[in-house]
CSV table of C-alpha atoms and ligand atoms in Angstrom, one decimal:
chain,number,residue,atom,x,y,z
A,775,MET,CA,246.1,297.6,177.8
A,776,THR,CA,243.0,295.8,176.6
A,777,GLU,CA,240.6,294.6,179.3
A,778,ALA,CA,240.2,290.8,179.8
A,779,ASP,CA,236.7,289.4,180.4
A,780,VAL,CA,238.0,287.6,183.5
A,781,CYS,CA,241.1,287.8,185.6
A,782,VAL,CA,241.6,284.8,188.0
A,783,TYR,CA,243.8,285.4,191.0
A,784,GLY,CA,245.6,282.2,192.1
A,785,LEU,CA,246.2,279.2,189.8
A,786,GLY,CA,246.0,276.4,192.4
A,787,TYR,CA,243.6,273.5,192.7
A,788,ILE,CA,240.5,275.8,192.1
A,789,GLY,CA,241.9,278.8,190.2
A,790,LEU,CA,243.5,276.8,187.4
A,791,PRO,CA,240.5,274.7,186.5
A,792,THR,CA,238.2,277.7,186.9
A,793,ALA,CA,240.3,279.8,184.5
A,794,ALA,CA,240.5,276.9,182.0
A,795,VAL,CA,236.8,276.2,182.1
A,796,LEU,CA,235.9,279.9,181.7
A,797,ALA,CA,238.3,280.1,178.7
A,798,ASP,CA,236.6,277.0,177.3
A,799,CYS,CA,233.2,278.8,177.7
A,800,GLY,CA,234.4,281.5,175.4
A,801,TYR,CA,235.7,284.1,177.9
A,802,ASP,CA,239.0,285.9,177.4
A,803,VAL,CA,240.7,284.8,180.6
A,804,THR,CA,243.9,285.9,182.3
A,805,GLY,CA,245.2,283.6,185.0
A,806,TYR,CA,247.4,285.5,187.4
A,807,ASP,CA,249.7,284.0,190.0
A,808,ILE,CA,252.6,285.4,192.0
A,809,ASP,CA,254.6,282.1,191.6
A,810,GLU,CA,256.7,282.6,188.4
A,811,GLU,CA,258.0,279.0,188.5
A,812,LEU,CA,254.4,277.7,188.6
A,813,LEU,CA,253.6,279.9,185.6
A,814,ARG,CA,256.6,278.6,183.7
A,815,GLU,CA,255.7,275.0,184.5
A,816,LEU,CA,252.1,275.5,183.5
A,817,ARG,CA,253.1,277.1,180.2
A,818,ASP,CA,255.4,274.2,179.3
A,819,GLY,CA,252.9,271.6,180.5
A,820,THR,CA,255.1,270.1,183.2
A,821,MET,CA,253.0,271.1,186.2
A,822,ILE,CA,249.3,270.1,185.8
A,823,PRO,CA,247.7,268.6,188.9
A,824,GLU,CA,246.4,265.0,188.6
A,825,GLU,CA,242.9,266.0,187.5
A,826,GLU,CA,240.9,264.3,184.7
A,827,GLY,CA,240.9,266.5,181.5
A,828,LEU,CA,242.7,269.5,183.1
A,829,ALA,CA,246.0,269.2,181.2
A,830,THR,CA,244.2,269.2,177.8
A,831,LEU,CA,241.9,272.0,178.8
A,832,VAL,CA,244.8,274.2,179.9
A,833,THR,CA,246.8,273.4,176.7
A,834,ASP,CA,243.8,274.1,174.5
A,835,GLY,CA,243.1,277.4,176.2
A,836,LEU,CA,246.8,278.5,175.9
A,837,THR,CA,246.9,277.4,172.3
A,838,SER,CA,243.7,279.2,171.2
A,839,GLY,CA,244.7,282.3,173.2
A,840,ALA,CA,241.5,282.3,175.2
A,841,LEU,CA,243.6,281.6,178.3
A,842,SER,CA,246.8,283.5,179.1
A,843,LEU,CA,249.0,283.2,182.2
A,844,SER,CA,250.6,286.3,183.8
A,845,ASP,CA,252.6,287.4,186.8
A,846,THR,CA,250.7,290.6,186.9
A,847,PRO,CA,246.9,291.1,187.2
A,848,VAL,CA,245.0,292.9,184.4
A,849,GLU,CA,241.9,295.1,184.2
A,850,ALA,CA,238.9,292.9,183.7
A,851,ARG,CA,235.1,292.8,183.8
A,852,TYR,CA,235.4,290.1,186.5
A,853,HIS,CA,238.1,289.6,189.1
A,854,VAL,CA,237.8,286.2,190.6
A,855,ILE,CA,239.9,285.5,193.7
A,856,CYS,CA,240.9,281.8,194.2
A,857,VAL,CA,243.8,282.0,196.6
A,858,PRO,CA,244.5,279.7,199.6
A,859,THR,CA,243.2,280.4,203.1
A,860,PRO,CA,245.3,278.1,205.3
A,861,LEU,CA,244.6,277.4,208.9
A,862,GLN,CA,247.1,278.8,211.4
A,863,GLU,CA,247.8,275.7,213.5
A,864,ASP,CA,248.6,277.5,216.8
A,865,THR,CA,245.4,279.6,216.9
A,866,ARG,CA,243.2,277.5,214.7
A,867,THR,CA,242.1,280.7,212.9
A,868,VAL,CA,242.4,281.6,209.2
A,869,ASP,CA,245.5,283.0,207.7
A,870,ILE,CA,243.8,285.6,205.5
A,871,GLY,CA,247.1,287.1,204.2
A,872,SER,CA,246.8,285.7,200.6
A,873,VAL,CA,243.2,287.0,200.3
A,874,GLU,CA,244.3,290.4,201.5
A,875,ALA,CA,247.3,290.5,199.1
A,876,ALA,CA,245.1,289.4,196.1
A,877,THR,CA,242.5,292.0,197.0
A,878,TRP,CA,245.2,294.7,197.0
A,879,ASP,CA,246.3,293.4,193.6
A,880,VAL,CA,242.7,293.8,192.4
A,881,THR,CA,242.5,297.3,193.9
A,882,SER,CA,245.2,298.6,191.6
A,883,HIS,CA,243.4,297.1,188.5
A,884,LEU,CA,239.8,297.9,189.5
A,885,THR,CA,237.7,299.8,187.0
A,886,PRO,CA,234.1,301.2,187.2
A,887,GLY,CA,231.5,298.6,186.1
A,888,SER,CA,233.6,295.6,187.0
A,889,THR,CA,232.7,292.9,189.5
A,890,VAL,CA,235.0,291.2,192.1
A,891,ILE,CA,234.2,287.7,193.2
A,892,LEU,CA,235.8,286.0,196.2
A,893,GLU,CA,235.8,282.2,195.9
A,894,SER,CA,238.4,281.4,198.7
A,895,THR,CA,236.8,279.7,201.7
A,896,VAL,CA,236.7,282.3,204.5
A,897,PRO,CA,235.2,283.0,207.9
A,898,PRO,CA,231.8,284.7,208.0
A,899,GLY,CA,232.0,288.4,207.2
A,900,THR,CA,235.3,288.4,205.3
A,901,THR,CA,233.8,289.8,202.1
A,902,THR,CA,232.2,292.8,203.7
A,903,GLU,CA,234.6,293.4,206.5
A,904,ILE,CA,238.0,292.7,204.9
A,905,VAL,CA,237.7,292.6,201.1
A,906,LYS,CA,235.3,295.5,200.7
A,907,PRO,CA,237.3,298.2,202.6
A,908,ILE,CA,240.6,297.2,200.8
A,909,LEU,CA,238.8,297.5,197.4
A,910,GLU,CA,237.3,300.9,198.4
A,911,SER,CA,240.7,302.3,199.2
A,912,SER,CA,240.9,302.6,195.4
A,913,GLY,CA,238.4,305.5,195.7
A,914,LEU,CA,235.7,303.5,194.0
A,915,LEU,CA,232.6,302.4,196.0
A,916,ALA,CA,231.3,298.9,196.2
A,917,GLY,CA,227.7,298.6,195.1
A,918,GLU,CA,228.0,302.0,193.3
A,919,ASP,CA,231.1,301.8,191.1
A,920,PHE,CA,231.8,298.1,191.1
A,921,GLY,CA,230.1,294.8,192.2
A,922,LEU,CA,231.3,292.5,195.0
A,923,ALA,CA,230.2,289.0,195.7
A,924,PHE,CA,231.2,285.8,197.4
A,925,SER,CA,230.7,282.5,195.5
A,926,PRO,CA,232.0,279.3,197.1
A,927,GLU,CA,233.6,276.6,195.0
A,928,THR,CA,232.1,273.2,195.9
A,929,VAL,CA,234.0,270.8,193.6
A,930,LEU,CA,235.4,267.5,194.7
A,931,PRO,CA,239.1,266.9,194.0
A,932,GLY,CA,239.3,264.1,191.5
A,933,THR,CA,236.2,265.3,189.6
A,934,ILE,CA,236.8,269.0,189.6
A,935,LEU,CA,236.1,269.8,185.9
A,936,ALA,CA,232.9,267.7,185.8
A,937,GLU,CA,231.6,269.3,189.0
A,938,LEU,CA,232.6,272.9,188.0
A,939,LYS,CA,230.3,272.4,185.0
A,940,SER,CA,227.4,270.7,186.8
A,941,ASN,CA,227.3,271.7,190.5
A,942,ASP,CA,224.8,274.2,191.7
A,943,ARG,CA,226.4,277.5,192.6
A,944,ILE,CA,225.7,279.9,195.5
A,945,VAL,CA,226.3,283.5,194.7
A,946,GLY,CA,226.0,286.1,197.4
A,947,GLY,CA,226.5,289.8,196.6
A,948,ILE,CA,226.8,292.8,198.8
A,949,ASP,CA,223.8,294.1,197.0
A,950,ASP,CA,221.3,292.8,194.3
A,951,ALA,CA,223.3,294.2,191.4
A,952,SER,CA,226.5,292.4,192.6
A,953,THR,CA,224.6,289.2,193.0
A,954,ALA,CA,223.1,289.4,189.5
A,955,ALA,CA,226.5,290.2,188.0
A,956,GLY,CA,228.1,287.2,189.8
A,957,ALA,CA,225.2,285.0,188.8
A,958,ALA,CA,225.6,285.9,185.1
A,959,LEU,CA,229.2,284.7,185.1
A,960,TYR,CA,228.4,281.3,186.8
A,961,GLU,CA,225.3,280.7,184.7
A,962,SER,CA,227.6,280.4,181.7
A,963,LEU,CA,229.9,278.1,183.6
A,964,THR,CA,227.6,275.5,185.1
A,965,ASP,CA,224.5,273.6,184.1
A,966,GLY,CA,223.5,273.5,187.8
A,967,GLU,CA,221.2,276.0,189.4
A,968,ILE,CA,222.3,279.4,190.7
A,969,HIS,CA,221.2,280.2,194.2
A,970,GLU,CA,221.3,283.9,195.0
A,971,THR,CA,221.8,285.3,198.5
A,972,ASP,CA,223.9,287.8,200.4
A,973,ALA,CA,227.7,287.6,200.8
A,974,THR,CA,227.9,286.4,204.5
A,975,THR,CA,225.2,283.8,204.0
A,976,ALA,CA,227.1,282.5,201.0
A,977,GLU,CA,230.3,282.3,203.1
A,978,MET,CA,228.5,280.4,205.8
A,979,ALA,CA,226.8,278.1,203.4
A,980,LYS,CA,230.2,276.8,202.2
A,981,LEU,CA,231.4,276.3,205.8
A,982,THR,CA,228.1,274.6,206.7
A,983,GLN,CA,228.5,272.1,203.9
A,984,ASN,CA,232.0,271.0,205.0
A,985,THR,CA,231.2,271.2,208.7
A,986,PHE,CA,228.1,269.0,208.2
A,987,ARG,CA,230.4,266.4,206.5
A,988,ASP,CA,233.0,266.6,209.3
A,989,ILE,CA,230.4,266.1,212.0
A,990,ASN,CA,228.8,263.2,210.2
A,991,ILE,CA,232.2,261.5,209.7
A,992,ALA,CA,232.9,262.2,213.4
A,993,PHE,CA,229.7,260.3,214.3
A,994,ALA,CA,230.7,257.4,212.0
A,995,ASN,CA,234.1,257.4,213.8
A,996,GLU,CA,232.6,257.4,217.2
A,997,LEU,CA,230.1,254.7,216.2
A,998,THR,CA,232.9,252.4,215.0
A,999,LYS,CA,234.6,252.7,218.4
A,1000,ILE,CA,231.3,251.9,220.2
A,1001,ALA,CA,230.6,249.0,217.7
A,1002,ARG,CA,234.0,247.5,218.4
A,1003,GLU,CA,233.2,247.5,222.2
A,1004,ASN,CA,230.1,245.5,221.4
A,1005,ALA,CA,231.8,243.2,218.9
A,1006,VAL,CA,229.6,244.7,216.1
A,1007,ASP,CA,230.8,245.2,212.5
A,1008,SER,CA,230.4,249.0,212.0
A,1009,GLY,CA,230.2,248.6,208.2
A,1010,GLU,CA,227.2,246.4,208.5
A,1011,LEU,CA,225.8,248.6,211.3
A,1012,ILE,CA,226.0,251.8,209.2
A,1013,GLU,CA,224.6,250.0,206.1
A,1014,LEU,CA,221.6,248.8,208.1
A,1015,ALA,CA,221.1,252.2,209.8
A,1016,ASN,CA,221.2,253.9,206.3
A,1017,THR,CA,218.3,251.7,205.0
A,1018,HIS,CA,216.1,254.3,206.8
A,1019,PRO,CA,215.0,256.9,204.2
A,1020,ARG,CA,216.1,259.8,206.4
A,1021,VAL,CA,219.4,258.5,207.7
A,1022,SER,CA,222.7,258.8,205.9
A,1023,VAL,CA,225.7,258.1,208.2
A,1024,HIS,CA,229.1,258.6,206.5
A,1025,ARG,CA,232.0,256.2,206.6
A,1026,PRO,CA,234.6,255.9,209.4
A,1027,GLY,CA,238.3,256.3,208.6
A,1028,PRO,CA,241.7,257.1,210.0
A,1029,GLY,CA,240.7,260.8,210.3
A,1030,VAL,CA,239.6,263.5,207.9
A,1031,GLY,CA,242.1,264.9,205.5
A,1032,GLY,CA,242.3,267.4,202.7
A,1033,HIS,CA,242.5,271.2,202.7
A,1034,CYS,CA,238.8,271.7,203.3
A,1035,ILE,CA,236.9,269.5,205.7
A,1036,PRO,CA,239.3,269.5,208.6
A,1037,ILE,CA,239.8,273.3,208.3
A,1038,ASP,CA,236.4,274.9,207.5
A,1039,PRO,CA,234.8,274.0,210.8
A,1040,TRP,CA,237.4,276.1,212.6
A,1041,PHE,CA,236.5,279.0,210.2
A,1042,LEU,CA,232.8,278.6,211.0
A,1043,ILE,CA,233.3,279.0,214.7
A,1044,GLU,CA,236.3,281.4,214.6
A,1045,ASP,CA,234.5,284.5,215.8
A,1046,SER,CA,231.6,282.8,217.5
A,1047,LYS,CA,230.9,282.2,221.2
A,1048,HIS,CA,229.2,278.9,220.1
A,1049,GLY,CA,230.6,275.8,218.4
A,1050,ASP,CA,231.0,273.1,221.1
A,1051,LEU,CA,229.6,270.4,218.8
A,1052,VAL,CA,231.8,271.5,215.9
A,1053,GLU,CA,234.9,271.5,218.1
A,1054,THR,CA,234.1,268.1,219.6
A,1055,ALA,CA,233.6,266.6,216.1
A,1056,ARG,CA,237.0,267.9,215.2
A,1057,GLN,CA,238.5,266.2,218.3
A,1058,VAL,CA,236.8,262.9,217.5
A,1059,ASN,CA,238.2,262.9,214.0
A,1060,GLU,CA,241.7,263.9,215.1
A,1061,SER,CA,241.6,261.1,217.7
A,1062,MET,CA,241.4,258.5,214.9
A,1063,THR,CA,245.2,258.6,214.3
A,1064,GLU,CA,245.8,257.3,217.8
A,1065,TYR,CA,242.9,254.9,217.6
A,1066,VAL,CA,244.1,253.1,214.4
A,1067,VAL,CA,247.7,253.0,215.6
A,1068,GLU,CA,246.5,251.5,218.9
A,1069,LEU,CA,244.5,248.8,217.0
A,1070,LEU,CA,247.6,247.6,215.4
A,1071,ARG,CA,249.8,248.0,218.5
A,1072,ALA,CA,247.3,245.9,220.5
A,1073,GLU,CA,247.5,243.1,217.9
A,1074,LEU,CA,251.3,243.2,217.6
A,1075,GLY,CA,251.8,243.5,221.4
A,1076,THR,CA,254.3,246.3,220.8
A,1077,LEU,CA,255.4,248.6,218.0
A,1078,LYS,CA,259.0,248.5,219.3
A,1079,ASP,CA,261.4,247.0,216.7
A,1080,ARG,CA,258.6,246.5,214.3
A,1081,THR,CA,258.5,247.5,210.7
A,1082,ILE,CA,255.1,248.9,209.8
A,1083,GLY,CA,253.8,249.6,206.3
A,1084,VAL,CA,251.5,252.6,205.7
A,1085,LEU,CA,249.5,252.3,202.5
A,1086,GLY,CA,248.4,255.7,201.2
A,1087,ILE,CA,249.6,259.2,202.2
A,1088,ALA,CA,247.3,261.1,199.8
A,1089,TYR,CA,244.4,262.5,201.8
A,1090,LYS,CA,241.9,260.3,199.9
A,1091,GLY,CA,241.7,257.7,197.2
A,1092,ASN,CA,243.1,258.3,193.7
A,1093,VAL,CA,244.4,261.8,194.3
A,1094,SER,CA,248.0,263.0,194.8
A,1095,ASP,CA,247.2,265.8,197.3
A,1096,ILE,CA,248.8,265.1,200.7
A,1097,ARG,CA,247.5,268.2,202.5
A,1098,GLU,CA,246.2,267.4,206.0
A,1099,SER,CA,246.5,263.7,205.1
A,1100,SER,CA,245.4,261.2,207.7
A,1101,GLY,CA,248.0,258.7,206.3
A,1102,LEU,CA,250.8,261.2,207.1
A,1103,GLN,CA,249.4,261.7,210.6
A,1104,VAL,CA,249.6,257.9,211.1
A,1105,VAL,CA,253.2,257.9,209.7
A,1106,ASN,CA,254.2,260.7,212.1
A,1107,ARG,CA,252.6,259.0,215.1
A,1108,LEU,CA,254.3,255.7,214.3
A,1109,ARG,CA,257.6,257.4,213.9
A,1110,GLN,CA,257.2,258.8,217.4
A,1111,SER,CA,257.1,255.2,218.7
A,1112,ASP,CA,260.3,253.8,220.1
A,1113,GLN,CA,262.3,252.1,217.4
A,1114,THR,CA,259.5,251.6,214.9
A,1115,THR,CA,260.5,251.6,211.2
A,1116,VAL,CA,257.9,252.9,208.8
A,1117,LEU,CA,257.7,252.1,205.1
A,1118,ILE,CA,255.3,254.1,202.9
A,1119,ASN,CA,253.6,253.2,199.7
A,1120,ASP,CA,251.6,255.7,197.6
A,1121,PRO,CA,251.5,255.3,193.8
A,1122,HIS,CA,249.8,258.7,193.4
A,1123,VAL,CA,252.1,260.9,195.5
A,1124,ASN,CA,255.2,262.2,193.8
A,1125,ASP,CA,257.0,264.0,196.6
A,1126,GLY,CA,260.8,263.8,197.2
A,1127,ASP,CA,260.2,263.8,201.0
A,1128,PHE,CA,258.4,260.5,200.9
A,1129,LYS,CA,259.9,257.4,199.2
A,1130,SER,CA,257.2,255.1,198.0
A,1131,VAL,CA,258.3,251.5,198.5
A,1132,PRO,CA,256.7,249.2,195.8
A,1133,LEU,CA,254.0,247.0,197.4
A,1134,ASP,CA,255.7,243.7,196.7
A,1135,GLU,CA,258.9,244.9,198.3
A,1136,LEU,CA,257.0,246.5,201.3
A,1137,PHE,CA,255.1,243.3,202.0
A,1138,GLU,CA,258.4,241.4,202.2
A,1139,GLN,CA,259.7,243.6,205.0
A,1140,VAL,CA,256.8,244.5,207.3
A,1141,ASP,CA,255.3,243.1,210.5
A,1142,GLY,CA,252.0,244.9,210.1
A,1143,ILE,CA,250.2,247.3,207.8
A,1144,ILE,CA,247.8,250.2,208.1
A,1145,VAL,CA,245.8,251.0,205.0
A,1146,THR,CA,245.0,254.7,205.2
A,1147,THR,CA,243.9,255.6,201.7
A,1148,ASP,CA,241.4,253.9,199.4
A,1149,HIS,CA,243.4,254.0,196.2
A,1150,ASP,CA,242.1,251.7,193.4
A,1151,GLU,CA,245.6,250.1,193.3
A,1152,TYR,CA,245.0,248.6,196.8
A,1153,ALA,CA,241.6,247.2,196.0
A,1154,THR,CA,243.0,245.3,193.0
A,1155,TYR,CA,246.4,244.3,194.5
A,1156,THR,CA,246.9,240.5,194.8
A,1157,PRO,CA,248.3,239.7,198.3
A,1158,PRO,CA,251.4,237.6,198.6
A,1159,GLN,CA,250.7,234.4,200.5
A,1160,GLU,CA,252.3,235.7,203.7
A,1161,PHE,CA,254.8,238.1,205.2
A,1162,SER,CA,258.2,236.7,204.5
A,1163,SER,CA,259.9,238.5,207.4
A,1164,GLU,CA,259.8,236.8,210.8
A,1165,PRO,CA,256.1,237.0,211.8
A,1166,ALA,CA,255.5,239.2,214.7
A,1167,VAL,CA,255.0,237.5,218.0
A,1168,LEU,CA,251.3,238.3,218.7
A,1169,GLN,CA,249.2,237.9,221.7
A,1170,ASP,CA,247.3,235.1,220.1
A,1171,GLY,CA,250.3,233.6,218.4
A,1172,SER,CA,249.3,234.5,214.8
A,1173,GLY,CA,250.8,237.1,212.5
A,1174,LYS,CA,250.1,239.1,209.3
A,1175,ILE,CA,248.0,241.9,210.6
A,1176,ILE,CA,246.5,244.5,208.4
A,1177,VAL,CA,244.4,247.4,209.8
A,1178,ASP,CA,242.3,248.5,206.8
A,1179,THR,CA,240.9,251.8,207.9
A,1180,LYS,CA,239.2,252.5,204.5
A,1181,ASP,CA,237.5,249.2,203.9
A,1182,VAL,CA,239.3,249.0,200.6
A,1183,LEU,CA,240.6,245.4,200.7
A,1184,ASP,CA,238.4,242.5,199.9
A,1185,SER,CA,238.3,240.7,203.3
A,1186,GLY,CA,237.6,237.2,201.8
A,1187,THR,CA,240.6,237.3,199.5
A,1188,TRP,CA,243.0,238.5,202.1
A,1189,LYS,CA,241.8,236.1,204.8
A,1190,ASN,CA,242.2,233.2,202.3
A,1191,CYS,CA,245.7,234.3,201.8
A,1192,GLY,CA,246.4,234.0,205.5
A,1193,TYR,CA,246.2,237.6,206.6
A,1194,ARG,CA,244.3,238.9,209.6
A,1195,LEU,CA,242.3,241.9,208.5
A,1196,ILE,CA,241.0,244.4,211.0
A,1197,GLN,CA,238.5,246.9,209.5
A,1198,LEU,CA,236.9,249.9,211.2
B,268,SAJ,N1,236.0,260.8,204.5
B,268,SAJ,C1,235.6,259.9,205.5
B,268,SAJ,N2,234.4,259.3,205.5
B,268,SAJ,C2,233.5,259.6,204.5
B,268,SAJ,C3,233.8,260.6,203.5
B,268,SAJ,C4,235.1,261.1,203.6
B,268,SAJ,O1,236.4,259.6,206.4
B,268,SAJ,O2,232.4,259.1,204.6
B,268,SAJ,C5,237.3,261.5,204.5
B,268,SAJ,C6,238.1,261.2,203.3
B,268,SAJ,O3,238.8,260.0,203.4
B,268,SAJ,C7,239.0,262.4,203.3
B,268,SAJ,C8,238.2,263.5,203.9
B,268,SAJ,O4,237.1,262.9,204.5
B,268,SAJ,O5,240.1,262.2,204.2
B,268,SAJ,C9,237.7,264.5,202.9
B,268,SAJ,O6,237.3,263.9,201.7
B,268,SAJ,P1,235.9,264.3,201.0
B,268,SAJ,O7,235.9,263.5,199.7
B,268,SAJ,O8,234.8,264.1,201.9
B,268,SAJ,O9,236.0,265.8,200.7
B,268,SAJ,P2,237.1,266.8,199.9
B,268,SAJ,O10,237.9,267.4,201.0
B,268,SAJ,O11,237.8,266.0,198.9
B,268,SAJ,O12,236.1,267.8,199.3
B,268,SAJ,C10,235.2,268.5,200.1
B,268,SAJ,C11,233.8,268.4,199.5
B,268,SAJ,N3,232.8,268.9,200.4
B,268,SAJ,C12,231.6,268.2,200.6
B,268,SAJ,O13,231.4,267.1,200.1
B,268,SAJ,C13,230.6,268.8,201.5
B,268,SAJ,C14,233.8,269.2,198.2
B,268,SAJ,O14,232.5,269.2,197.6
B,268,SAJ,C15,234.3,270.6,198.4
B,268,SAJ,O15,234.3,271.4,197.3
B,268,SAJ,C16,235.7,270.6,199.0
B,268,SAJ,O16,235.6,269.9,200.2
B,268,SAJ,C17,236.1,272.0,199.2
B,268,SAJ,O17,236.9,272.5,198.4
B,268,SAJ,O18,235.7,272.6,200.2
């Protein structure tokens, strides 16, 4: 068997673009995944995530032979692990099973002189305390026979390829040689700077970035609640506060979705006796589901026998990913209400479990709407003049309520068309 330059373990949101970009950079790359159906769909081009330029890059790599897809790992100069690390809902701790399984796969293909890089987001200490001992069960020693490093991915879904090639990269090895070997790989991948450190600091740096964002969003969410109590527009408030050169408050919303930001704070504090602020921020963000549903309920008087439209179940604008989506939390919360019918629209999500009702049709049937995702389609949608169903009997006698949690609708346009728009 000939040795590949790079073997990428896991061809998901991060592994696939990483493998494709490395192949494009001139490496001989094998993309390995245990999911044979995924491999088949990737080979025949039917399963490429909605990500600018990715389909072409994968096809080009496969056509040129620089990228091959395999259901078995191969010996390689670099083994790059990009498998998922889900949160276990009951304990709010990491499910490290896929990282362990991938590391065992590496172990049986580990050769002297190679370097193993973990990219999956993990709690502090995983590289040295979990990955290293498994690899050393091969009989080879980390730092002597092979290199071992952690390097977090920091790319934003929606702009993954551009960010892979331009973002700075943190590389933390278990020793200087491992760090240097990891840095050499990423130097050829990105135009950004390479920041060298140790493995645990690199793991924590990734968790710190996403936890910072979670706490900042929690502050924005708390602020919007306080602003409402004072009849203050939180959008204007945050804009004004952010005119200060050292203040940058994020935007409020219906919660924090996605596979990273709502999860990584739990990893950060998993084995720590500290973390009260981090945990409180999580609770504030999770409370937004109830808060936005209550905003609508207060306007409609009741949710009973109402038909409510939810616009957007993707976790953020212009992506198709529904993991940890705030829109879905809102849908589930509404469905728990007595006799409330929920209609969903999401032009980006193609999931058999969720029927997307076309906007025109949805507007004909609903009593109220909650906008939970800032898809471009919503910003440009022309509102019908009014709900054609019987208007809800509201406390103030008017109807046509839209709770726009993402500030995506143009308030002037919608107000002119007779809608009452509530923004966070
Ligand atoms: N959100 C707000 N208010 C804001 C910004 C975002 O409510 O001001 C919400 C979004 O609507 C969404 C959630 O937060 O529901 C997360 O979206 P996001 O765009 O902030 O982040 P992700 O999850 O798409 O990507 C993040 C990024 N991390 C940081 O910006 C620190 C990305 O760079 C990481 O690579 C990615 O997590 C990851 O893989 O960890």
